């Protein structure tokens, strides 16, 4: 593994770092408080090319790949995890899925506009009764001539009320994960309505909603992959998405460490800065260790995905370790800050709330362990 980043990757990281500092960070706390979608940061991200990193050049993107996306996401999440997940879902769950599984016609129709940011993408797999057991979904798509007619509901859809295009998973066959198919669906289509918006603990300016389909007609040509093979489309896509969430966790960890170092230097107790106490030093050292280890796991998983080599195990390891570490770092960052860390005046309060979701969405901590254990037992 090459530890030196190529020039173009360094350029993307630096561009994302400036964008995070200048555009995402300034309003992050206020957007979080008001549960306000980050419209301007997303618009600016599009302008900078951060919405087309996984779209090949022939379809209007930069095609820089998963490692480039990771470098950008880490920087963005360090400033605002709500912008981070919006960009992660758009790139890794929507555009990437169409690029990997769509027909030439679908790629030409959607990818250029997703890459430019004219369209925002989302991913509709979960339902109120089907979360970790994703293969038990009940939203139905029934063939009717050259269309499918979709009826049912989806839940926990990141960006669902702002997205223009969804990757929808619906039941087209018998029970279980063998009867699921994937489609590209547009929000403007008749029969599709946005439902309840979830009031959340963290990532409050990212919106999370339900979707309802009432005899919504989807062209048969919008099928992704083969009929009844959509569960594999879902899991292959999630392998990439999980690397994105690991980046979110890493960005939060880095923000926690920066804030804690700053505070440890400034805050004085017993006539010295608290950074002079070993109890605080050990927390900072442990945070740094987890950050570096998570980064290596993320780089490995992203590089394997870019090389089109098996990476499901490595993606699960990266997400599992990074998300658990983010929660540990956020808890310790609050502890370093004491009472100040418990108040919204200091950003670690937001990091603590934002970190929590990284162990839940795109496969819980427990599901990542299942994925890892199944690889071990299969081998
Ligand atoms: N890529 C492609 N195919 C895969 C795969 C992968 N990574 N992993 C498994 N498959 C294939 C298997 O080989 C199998 O194929 P065959 O039947 O031909 O052998 C098929 O998929 C089914 O696999 P399993 O039998 O292992 O499936 P399962 O029903 O036991 O489920 C699971 C496995 C790991 C529990 C899976 O359901 C899972 O990951 N659940 C979590 C779902 C999840 O992550 N949801 C996140 C919601 S999306 C979200 O959060 C988005 C957002 O907005 C932020």
Short mmCIF file of C-alpha atoms and ligand atoms in Angstrom, two decimals:
data_model
loop_
_atom_site.label_atom_id
_atom_site.label_comp_id
_atom_site.label_asym_id
_atom_site.label_seq_id
_atom_site.Cartn_x
_atom_site.Cartn_y
_atom_site.Cartn_z
CA UNK A 1 0.00 0.00 0.00
CA UNK A 2 1.30 3.41 -1.03
CA UNK A 3 1.10 5.85 1.90
CA UNK A 4 1.86 8.92 -0.24
CA UNK A 5 -1.25 10.44 -1.78
CA UNK A 6 -1.14 11.19 -5.51
CA UNK A 7 -1.03 14.87 -6.44
CA UNK A 8 -4.66 14.95 -7.59
CA UNK A 9 -5.78 13.41 -4.30
CA UNK A 10 -3.88 15.99 -2.28
CA UNK A 11 -5.55 18.68 -4.41
CA UNK A 12 -9.04 17.30 -3.67
CA UNK A 13 -8.28 17.04 0.04
CA UNK A 14 -7.05 20.65 0.14
CA UNK A 15 -10.02 21.89 -1.85
CA UNK A 16 -12.40 20.10 0.52
CA UNK A 17 -10.50 21.43 3.53
CA UNK A 18 -10.95 25.04 2.33
CA UNK A 19 -14.61 24.38 1.49
CA UNK A 20 -15.20 22.85 4.95
CA UNK A 21 -13.52 25.75 6.75
CA UNK A 22 -15.00 28.59 4.69
CA UNK A 23 -18.46 27.29 3.75
CA UNK A 24 -19.50 24.44 6.05
CA UNK A 25 -18.10 25.41 9.47
CA UNK A 26 -19.47 28.95 9.84
CA UNK A 27 -23.19 28.09 9.92
CA UNK A 28 -22.98 24.50 11.16
CA UNK A 29 -24.09 25.09 14.77
CA UNK A 30 -26.96 27.36 13.74
CA UNK A 31 -28.23 25.01 11.03
CA UNK A 32 -28.08 22.19 13.57
CA UNK A 33 -30.11 24.19 16.08
CA UNK A 34 -32.72 25.19 13.48
CA UNK A 35 -32.77 21.77 11.75
CA UNK A 36 -32.12 23.68 8.54
CA UNK A 37 -31.01 21.76 5.44
CA UNK A 38 -27.53 22.90 4.27
CA UNK A 39 -28.70 24.21 0.90
CA UNK A 40 -25.85 26.66 0.34
CA UNK A 41 -23.01 24.24 1.30
CA UNK A 42 -24.52 21.59 -1.00
CA UNK A 43 -24.81 24.13 -3.85
CA UNK A 44 -21.19 25.16 -3.35
CA UNK A 45 -20.05 21.51 -3.13
CA UNK A 46 -21.61 20.98 -6.55
CA UNK A 47 -19.80 24.00 -7.95
CA UNK A 48 -16.50 22.58 -6.67
CA UNK A 49 -17.09 19.18 -8.26
CA UNK A 50 -17.65 17.32 -4.98
CA UNK A 51 -20.91 15.78 -6.23
CA UNK A 52 -19.33 13.93 -9.13
CA UNK A 53 -16.28 12.24 -7.64
CA UNK A 54 -17.56 8.72 -8.42
CA UNK A 55 -19.00 9.60 -11.83
CA UNK A 56 -16.68 8.82 -14.77
CA UNK A 57 -15.55 11.72 -16.94
CA UNK A 58 -17.61 10.47 -19.92
CA UNK A 59 -20.75 11.10 -17.83
CA UNK A 60 -19.70 14.51 -16.58
CA UNK A 61 -17.92 13.67 -13.33
CA UNK A 62 -14.26 13.72 -12.40
CA UNK A 63 -14.08 9.95 -11.86
CA UNK A 64 -11.47 10.48 -9.17
CA UNK A 65 -12.85 7.54 -7.20
CA UNK A 66 -13.52 6.36 -3.70
CA UNK A 67 -10.25 7.37 -2.09
CA UNK A 68 -10.75 10.92 -3.37
CA UNK A 69 -14.30 10.91 -2.05
CA UNK A 70 -13.01 9.71 1.34
CA UNK A 71 -10.47 12.52 1.57
CA UNK A 72 -13.18 15.07 0.79
CA UNK A 73 -15.71 13.54 3.19
CA UNK A 74 -13.28 13.45 6.11
CA UNK A 75 -12.66 17.20 5.74
CA UNK A 76 -16.34 18.07 5.31
CA UNK A 77 -17.46 15.95 8.26
CA UNK A 78 -14.87 17.58 10.45
CA UNK A 79 -16.78 20.83 9.95
CA UNK A 80 -20.36 19.64 9.59
CA UNK A 81 -21.48 16.00 9.69
CA UNK A 82 -24.89 16.93 8.22
CA UNK A 83 -23.29 18.23 5.02
CA UNK A 84 -21.04 15.16 5.19
CA UNK A 85 -23.83 12.60 5.12
CA UNK A 86 -25.71 14.51 2.41
CA UNK A 87 -22.65 14.32 0.14
CA UNK A 88 -21.86 10.75 1.14
CA UNK A 89 -25.34 9.44 0.29
CA UNK A 90 -25.46 11.42 -2.97
CA UNK A 91 -22.09 10.14 -4.19
CA UNK A 92 -21.71 6.67 -2.74
CA UNK A 93 -25.30 5.41 -2.48
CA UNK A 94 -26.94 7.12 -5.45
CA UNK A 95 -24.54 8.10 -8.26
CA UNK A 96 -22.23 5.17 -7.65
CA UNK A 97 -25.17 2.73 -7.72
CA UNK A 98 -26.41 4.03 -11.09
CA UNK A 99 -22.86 3.93 -12.45
CA UNK A 100 -22.32 0.32 -11.34
CA UNK A 101 -25.76 -1.13 -12.10
CA UNK A 102 -27.53 1.18 -14.57
CA UNK A 103 -28.03 0.65 -18.31
CA UNK A 104 -26.20 2.98 -20.70
CA UNK A 105 -29.48 4.88 -21.13
CA UNK A 106 -29.89 5.39 -17.37
CA UNK A 107 -26.30 6.50 -16.96
CA UNK A 108 -26.67 9.08 -19.73
CA UNK A 109 -29.97 10.26 -18.34
CA UNK A 110 -29.00 10.73 -14.69
CA UNK A 111 -25.25 10.77 -14.08
CA UNK A 112 -24.34 14.10 -15.72
CA UNK A 113 -27.03 15.92 -13.73
CA UNK A 114 -26.09 14.15 -10.50
CA UNK A 115 -22.42 14.97 -11.06
CA UNK A 116 -23.15 18.65 -11.64
CA UNK A 117 -25.41 18.83 -8.59
CA UNK A 118 -28.44 19.77 -10.67
CA UNK A 119 -30.00 16.66 -9.10
CA UNK A 120 -29.57 15.52 -5.51
CA UNK A 121 -29.59 11.78 -4.88
CA UNK A 122 -30.92 9.57 -2.06
CA UNK A 123 -31.27 5.87 -1.24
CA UNK A 124 -34.55 4.22 -0.22
CA UNK A 125 -33.97 0.76 1.22
CA UNK A 126 -35.24 0.76 4.85
CA UNK A 127 -38.82 0.61 5.96
CA UNK A 128 -40.39 0.97 9.41
CA UNK A 129 -40.54 -2.83 9.69
CA UNK A 130 -37.33 -3.61 7.79
CA UNK A 131 -34.03 -2.16 8.99
CA UNK A 132 -31.18 -4.57 9.69
CA UNK A 133 -33.26 -7.30 8.02
CA UNK A 134 -33.28 -5.34 4.79
CA UNK A 135 -34.34 -8.38 2.71
CA UNK A 136 -37.77 -8.44 4.39
CA UNK A 137 -38.95 -5.17 2.81
CA UNK A 138 -42.61 -5.01 1.73
CA UNK A 139 -42.87 -1.99 -0.62
CA UNK A 140 -44.16 -3.61 -3.84
CA UNK A 141 -43.44 -3.03 -7.54
CA UNK A 142 -45.85 -4.84 -9.88
CA UNK A 143 -45.21 -5.00 -13.64
CA UNK A 144 -47.87 -3.37 -15.82
CA UNK A 145 -46.85 -3.17 -19.50
CA UNK A 146 -43.74 -1.06 -19.85
CA UNK A 147 -44.00 0.21 -16.23
CA UNK A 148 -43.86 -1.03 -12.67
CA UNK A 149 -46.51 0.23 -10.28
CA UNK A 150 -45.04 0.90 -6.84
CA UNK A 151 -47.07 0.87 -3.63
CA UNK A 152 -45.77 1.06 -0.07
CA UNK A 153 -43.61 3.20 2.21
CA UNK A 154 -39.93 3.80 2.92
CA UNK A 155 -38.36 5.12 6.13
CA UNK A 156 -35.20 6.87 7.35
CA UNK A 157 -34.45 8.38 3.95
CA UNK A 158 -31.51 10.77 4.21
CA UNK A 159 -32.17 13.95 2.14
CA UNK A 160 -35.51 12.42 1.12
CA UNK A 161 -37.42 15.72 1.05
CA UNK A 162 -34.68 17.53 -0.92
CA UNK A 163 -33.54 14.77 -3.26
CA UNK A 164 -34.67 14.68 -6.87
CA UNK A 165 -33.73 11.06 -7.51
CA UNK A 166 -33.93 7.94 -5.32
CA UNK A 167 -32.49 4.47 -5.59
CA UNK A 168 -35.61 2.54 -4.61
CA UNK A 169 -35.68 -1.09 -3.49
CA UNK A 170 -39.03 -2.80 -3.88
CA UNK A 171 -40.44 -6.31 -3.87
CA UNK A 172 -40.94 -7.73 -7.36
CA UNK A 173 -40.83 -11.44 -6.50
CA UNK A 174 -41.39 -13.86 -3.63
CA UNK A 175 -40.45 -13.44 0.02
CA UNK A 176 -36.98 -12.71 1.34
CA UNK A 177 -33.95 -11.13 -0.25
CA UNK A 178 -34.36 -13.03 -3.56
CA UNK A 179 -37.51 -11.11 -4.54
CA UNK A 180 -36.14 -7.56 -4.38
CA UNK A 181 -35.37 -5.23 -7.32
CA UNK A 182 -33.73 -1.82 -7.55
CA UNK A 183 -35.05 1.16 -9.53
CA UNK A 184 -34.23 4.78 -10.20
CA UNK A 185 -37.23 6.88 -9.18
CA UNK A 186 -37.78 10.62 -9.51
CA UNK A 187 -39.41 12.64 -6.72
CA UNK A 188 -41.60 14.54 -9.17
CA UNK A 189 -43.45 11.40 -10.30
CA UNK A 190 -47.17 11.11 -9.55
CA UNK A 191 -48.05 8.87 -6.62
CA UNK A 192 -44.90 9.65 -4.64
CA UNK A 193 -45.20 11.88 -1.58
CA UNK A 194 -42.79 12.84 1.17
CA UNK A 195 -44.03 11.92 4.65
CA UNK A 196 -42.97 12.53 8.23
CA UNK A 197 -39.69 14.32 8.89
CA UNK A 198 -37.83 12.72 11.81
CA UNK A 199 -36.77 14.96 14.72
CA UNK A 200 -33.26 13.70 15.45
CA UNK A 201 -30.68 13.65 18.25
CA UNK A 202 -27.81 14.56 15.90
CA UNK A 203 -27.04 15.44 12.27
CA UNK A 204 -30.08 17.64 12.69
CA UNK A 205 -29.59 19.73 9.58
CA UNK A 206 -29.51 16.66 7.38
CA UNK A 207 -33.15 15.80 6.74
CA UNK A 208 -34.51 12.30 7.30
CA UNK A 209 -38.02 11.50 6.07
CA UNK A 210 -40.49 8.83 5.13
CA UNK A 211 -41.63 8.33 1.53
CA UNK A 212 -45.03 7.05 0.46
CA UNK A 213 -45.79 5.41 -2.88
CA UNK A 214 -49.38 5.17 -4.02
CA UNK A 215 -49.54 3.44 -7.40
CA UNK A 216 -46.47 5.36 -8.55
CA UNK A 217 -45.59 4.42 -12.14
CA UNK A 218 -41.89 3.71 -12.72
CA UNK A 219 -40.65 2.96 -16.27
CA UNK A 220 -39.43 -0.65 -16.57
CA UNK A 221 -36.28 0.76 -18.17
CA UNK A 222 -35.40 2.34 -14.78
CA UNK A 223 -34.57 -1.09 -13.35
CA UNK A 224 -31.00 -1.29 -11.96
CA UNK A 225 -29.29 -4.64 -12.46
CA UNK A 226 -31.43 -7.73 -12.99
CA UNK A 227 -34.98 -8.33 -11.89
CA UNK A 228 -35.10 -9.85 -8.36
CA UNK A 229 -31.34 -9.33 -7.94
CA UNK A 230 -31.75 -5.95 -6.23
CA UNK A 231 -30.59 -7.16 -2.83
CA UNK A 232 -27.08 -7.65 -4.22
CA UNK A 233 -27.27 -4.18 -5.73
CA UNK A 234 -28.21 -2.88 -2.26
CA UNK A 235 -25.36 -4.63 -0.43
CA UNK A 236 -22.72 -3.88 -3.05
CA UNK A 237 -23.73 -0.21 -2.92
CA UNK A 238 -23.73 -0.22 0.88
CA UNK A 239 -20.15 -1.55 0.88
CA UNK A 240 -19.20 1.81 -0.60
CA UNK A 241 -21.59 3.80 1.59
CA UNK A 242 -20.15 2.24 4.72
CA UNK A 243 -16.72 3.58 3.81
CA UNK A 244 -18.36 7.01 3.55
CA UNK A 245 -19.83 6.70 7.04
CA UNK A 246 -16.43 5.62 8.35
CA UNK A 247 -15.14 8.91 6.91
CA UNK A 248 -17.90 10.76 8.69
CA UNK A 249 -16.82 9.14 11.95
CA UNK A 250 -13.18 9.99 11.28
CA UNK A 251 -14.01 13.63 10.52
CA UNK A 252 -15.91 13.87 13.82
CA UNK A 253 -12.99 12.27 15.66
CA UNK A 254 -10.54 14.78 14.20
CA UNK A 255 -12.82 17.65 15.20
CA UNK A 256 -13.01 16.20 18.74
CA UNK A 257 -9.24 15.96 19.01
CA UNK A 258 -8.63 19.49 17.69
CA UNK A 259 -11.18 20.95 20.11
CA UNK A 260 -9.77 18.94 23.02
CA UNK A 261 -6.15 19.95 22.35
CA UNK A 262 -7.21 23.56 22.11
CA UNK A 263 -9.14 23.41 25.35
CA UNK A 264 -6.42 21.45 27.16
CA UNK A 265 -3.97 24.25 26.34
CA UNK A 266 -6.30 27.08 27.38
CA UNK A 267 -8.14 25.77 30.42
CA UNK A 268 -6.32 26.24 33.72
CA UNK A 269 -6.98 24.36 36.94
CA UNK A 270 -4.73 23.95 39.98
CA UNK A 271 -2.51 26.74 38.51
CA UNK A 272 -1.67 24.95 35.29
CA UNK A 273 -3.23 24.15 31.96
CA UNK A 274 -5.18 20.90 32.17
CA UNK A 275 -3.07 19.54 29.28
CA UNK A 276 -0.24 19.18 31.79
CA UNK A 277 -2.19 16.50 33.65
CA UNK A 278 -1.59 12.95 32.57
CA UNK A 279 -5.28 12.13 32.84
CA UNK A 280 -5.96 14.55 29.97
CA UNK A 281 -2.81 13.62 28.02
CA UNK A 282 -3.88 9.97 27.91
CA UNK A 283 -7.24 10.88 26.44
CA UNK A 284 -5.57 12.96 23.70
CA UNK A 285 -3.09 10.18 22.94
CA UNK A 286 -5.85 7.56 22.67
CA UNK A 287 -7.84 9.82 20.35
CA UNK A 288 -4.84 10.28 18.07
CA UNK A 289 -4.21 6.54 17.95
CA UNK A 290 -7.81 5.77 16.99
CA UNK A 291 -7.77 8.50 14.32
CA UNK A 292 -4.66 7.10 12.65
CA UNK A 293 -5.88 3.51 12.82
CA UNK A 294 -9.29 4.44 11.37
CA UNK A 295 -7.61 6.37 8.56
CA UNK A 296 -5.58 3.32 7.53
CA UNK A 297 -8.66 1.08 7.54
CA UNK A 298 -10.55 3.63 5.43
CA UNK A 299 -7.73 4.07 2.91
CA UNK A 300 -7.44 0.30 2.56
CA UNK A 301 -11.17 -0.24 1.98
CA UNK A 302 -11.45 2.68 -0.48
CA UNK A 303 -8.36 1.59 -2.43
CA UNK A 304 -9.72 -1.94 -2.78
CA UNK A 305 -13.08 -0.60 -4.00
CA UNK A 306 -11.30 1.62 -6.51
CA UNK A 307 -9.31 -1.40 -7.71
CA UNK A 308 -12.61 -3.35 -8.07
CA UNK A 309 -11.29 -5.98 -5.68
CA UNK A 310 -13.38 -7.60 -2.90
CA UNK A 311 -13.82 -5.08 -0.12
CA UNK A 312 -17.00 -5.93 1.83
CA UNK A 313 -15.00 -7.19 4.81
CA UNK A 314 -12.65 -4.19 4.79
CA UNK A 315 -15.54 -1.71 4.46
CA UNK A 316 -17.28 -3.31 7.45
CA UNK A 317 -14.05 -3.21 9.48
CA UNK A 318 -13.50 0.45 8.63
CA UNK A 319 -17.06 1.42 9.56
CA UNK A 320 -17.10 -0.67 12.73
CA UNK A 321 -13.82 0.68 14.06
CA UNK A 322 -14.28 4.28 12.99
CA UNK A 323 -17.83 4.59 14.31
CA UNK A 324 -17.06 3.02 17.67
CA UNK A 325 -13.95 5.19 17.93
CA UNK A 326 -15.90 8.34 17.05
CA UNK A 327 -18.31 7.66 19.91
CA UNK A 328 -15.41 7.03 22.28
CA UNK A 329 -13.58 10.19 21.16
CA UNK A 330 -16.71 12.33 21.40
CA UNK A 331 -17.41 11.08 24.92
CA UNK A 332 -13.84 11.81 25.99
CA UNK A 333 -13.84 15.19 24.26
CA UNK A 334 -16.87 16.18 26.34
CA UNK A 335 -15.06 14.90 29.43
CA UNK A 336 -11.95 16.98 28.65
CA UNK A 337 -14.22 20.04 28.40
CA UNK A 338 -16.06 19.22 31.64
CA UNK A 339 -19.24 21.24 32.14
CA UNK A 340 -18.42 23.42 29.11
CA UNK A 341 -18.53 20.35 26.87
CA UNK A 342 -22.07 19.63 27.98
CA UNK A 343 -23.27 22.99 26.65
CA UNK A 344 -24.08 23.97 23.08
CA UNK A 345 -21.66 26.93 23.34
CA UNK A 346 -18.84 24.46 22.65
CA UNK A 347 -18.87 22.34 19.48
CA UNK A 348 -18.06 19.03 21.21
CA UNK A 349 -21.69 18.89 22.37
CA UNK A 350 -22.71 18.65 18.68
CA UNK A 351 -19.94 16.19 17.85
CA UNK A 352 -21.15 13.95 20.69
CA UNK A 353 -24.71 13.92 19.28
CA UNK A 354 -23.55 13.56 15.66
CA UNK A 355 -21.21 10.65 16.41
CA UNK A 356 -24.08 8.49 17.66
CA UNK A 357 -25.63 7.87 14.25
CA UNK A 358 -22.41 6.49 12.76
CA UNK A 359 -22.96 3.27 14.72
CA UNK A 360 -26.52 2.99 13.45
CA UNK A 361 -27.12 3.88 9.81
CA UNK A 362 -25.80 2.02 6.73
CA UNK A 363 -25.62 -1.09 8.91
CA UNK A 364 -25.41 -1.02 12.70
CA UNK A 365 -22.29 -1.94 14.66
CA UNK A 366 -23.88 -5.34 15.23
CA UNK A 367 -24.48 -5.85 11.47
CA UNK A 368 -20.84 -4.94 10.69
CA UNK A 369 -19.78 -7.67 13.12
CA UNK A 370 -22.12 -10.12 11.38
CA UNK A 371 -20.56 -9.23 8.02
CA UNK A 372 -17.02 -9.67 9.41
CA UNK A 373 -17.83 -12.95 11.16
CA UNK A 374 -19.52 -14.39 8.05
CA UNK A 375 -16.36 -13.67 6.04
CA UNK A 376 -14.27 -15.48 8.67
CA UNK A 377 -16.54 -18.49 8.84
CA UNK A 378 -16.84 -18.72 5.06
CA UNK A 379 -13.08 -18.72 4.66
N1 LIG B 1 -22.24 -7.39 -2.24
C1 LIG B 1 -22.96 -8.09 -3.14
N2 LIG B 1 -23.68 -9.19 -2.80
C2 LIG B 1 -23.67 -9.56 -1.52
C3 LIG B 1 -22.94 -8.86 -0.53
C4 LIG B 1 -22.21 -7.74 -0.93
N3 LIG B 1 -21.49 -7.03 -0.06
N4 LIG B 1 -23.13 -9.46 0.66
C5 LIG B 1 -23.93 -10.52 0.44
N5 LIG B 1 -24.26 -10.57 -0.87
C6 LIG B 1 -25.12 -11.56 -1.53
C7 LIG B 1 -24.88 -12.95 -0.95
O1 LIG B 1 -23.82 -13.61 -1.62
C8 LIG B 1 -26.20 -13.63 -1.20
O2 LIG B 1 -26.26 -14.06 -2.54
P1 LIG B 1 -26.69 -15.57 -2.92
O3 LIG B 1 -28.05 -15.74 -2.34
O4 LIG B 1 -26.67 -15.62 -4.42
O5 LIG B 1 -25.69 -16.46 -2.27
C9 LIG B 1 -27.22 -12.50 -1.06
O6 LIG B 1 -26.48 -11.28 -1.23
C10 LIG B 1 -27.89 -12.47 0.29
O7 LIG B 1 -26.89 -12.44 1.29
P2 LIG B 1 -27.18 -12.89 2.77
O8 LIG B 1 -27.82 -14.27 2.75
O9 LIG B 1 -25.94 -12.71 3.56
O10 LIG B 1 -28.32 -11.86 3.23
P3 LIG B 1 -29.06 -11.64 4.61
O11 LIG B 1 -30.51 -11.49 4.31
O12 LIG B 1 -28.65 -12.68 5.60
O13 LIG B 1 -28.54 -10.19 5.05
C11 LIG B 1 -27.09 -8.65 6.15
C12 LIG B 1 -27.23 -9.93 5.33
C13 LIG B 1 -25.60 -8.43 6.31
C14 LIG B 1 -27.74 -8.77 7.50
C15 LIG B 1 -27.74 -7.48 5.33
O14 LIG B 1 -29.14 -7.60 5.33
C16 LIG B 1 -27.40 -6.12 5.85
O15 LIG B 1 -26.32 -5.61 5.56
N6 LIG B 1 -28.32 -5.51 6.63
C17 LIG B 1 -28.17 -4.12 7.03
C18 LIG B 1 -28.90 -3.22 6.08
C19 LIG B 1 -28.34 -1.84 6.08
O16 LIG B 1 -27.14 -1.64 6.12
N7 LIG B 1 -29.22 -0.89 5.98
C20 LIG B 1 -28.81 0.47 5.90
C21 LIG B 1 -29.92 1.28 5.39
S1 LIG B 1 -29.44 2.42 4.19
C22 LIG B 1 -29.08 3.85 5.03
O17 LIG B 1 -28.86 3.87 6.20
C23 LIG B 1 -28.96 4.97 4.07
C24 LIG B 1 -29.05 6.31 4.57
O18 LIG B 1 -29.91 7.06 4.15
C25 LIG B 1 -27.95 6.86 5.41
#
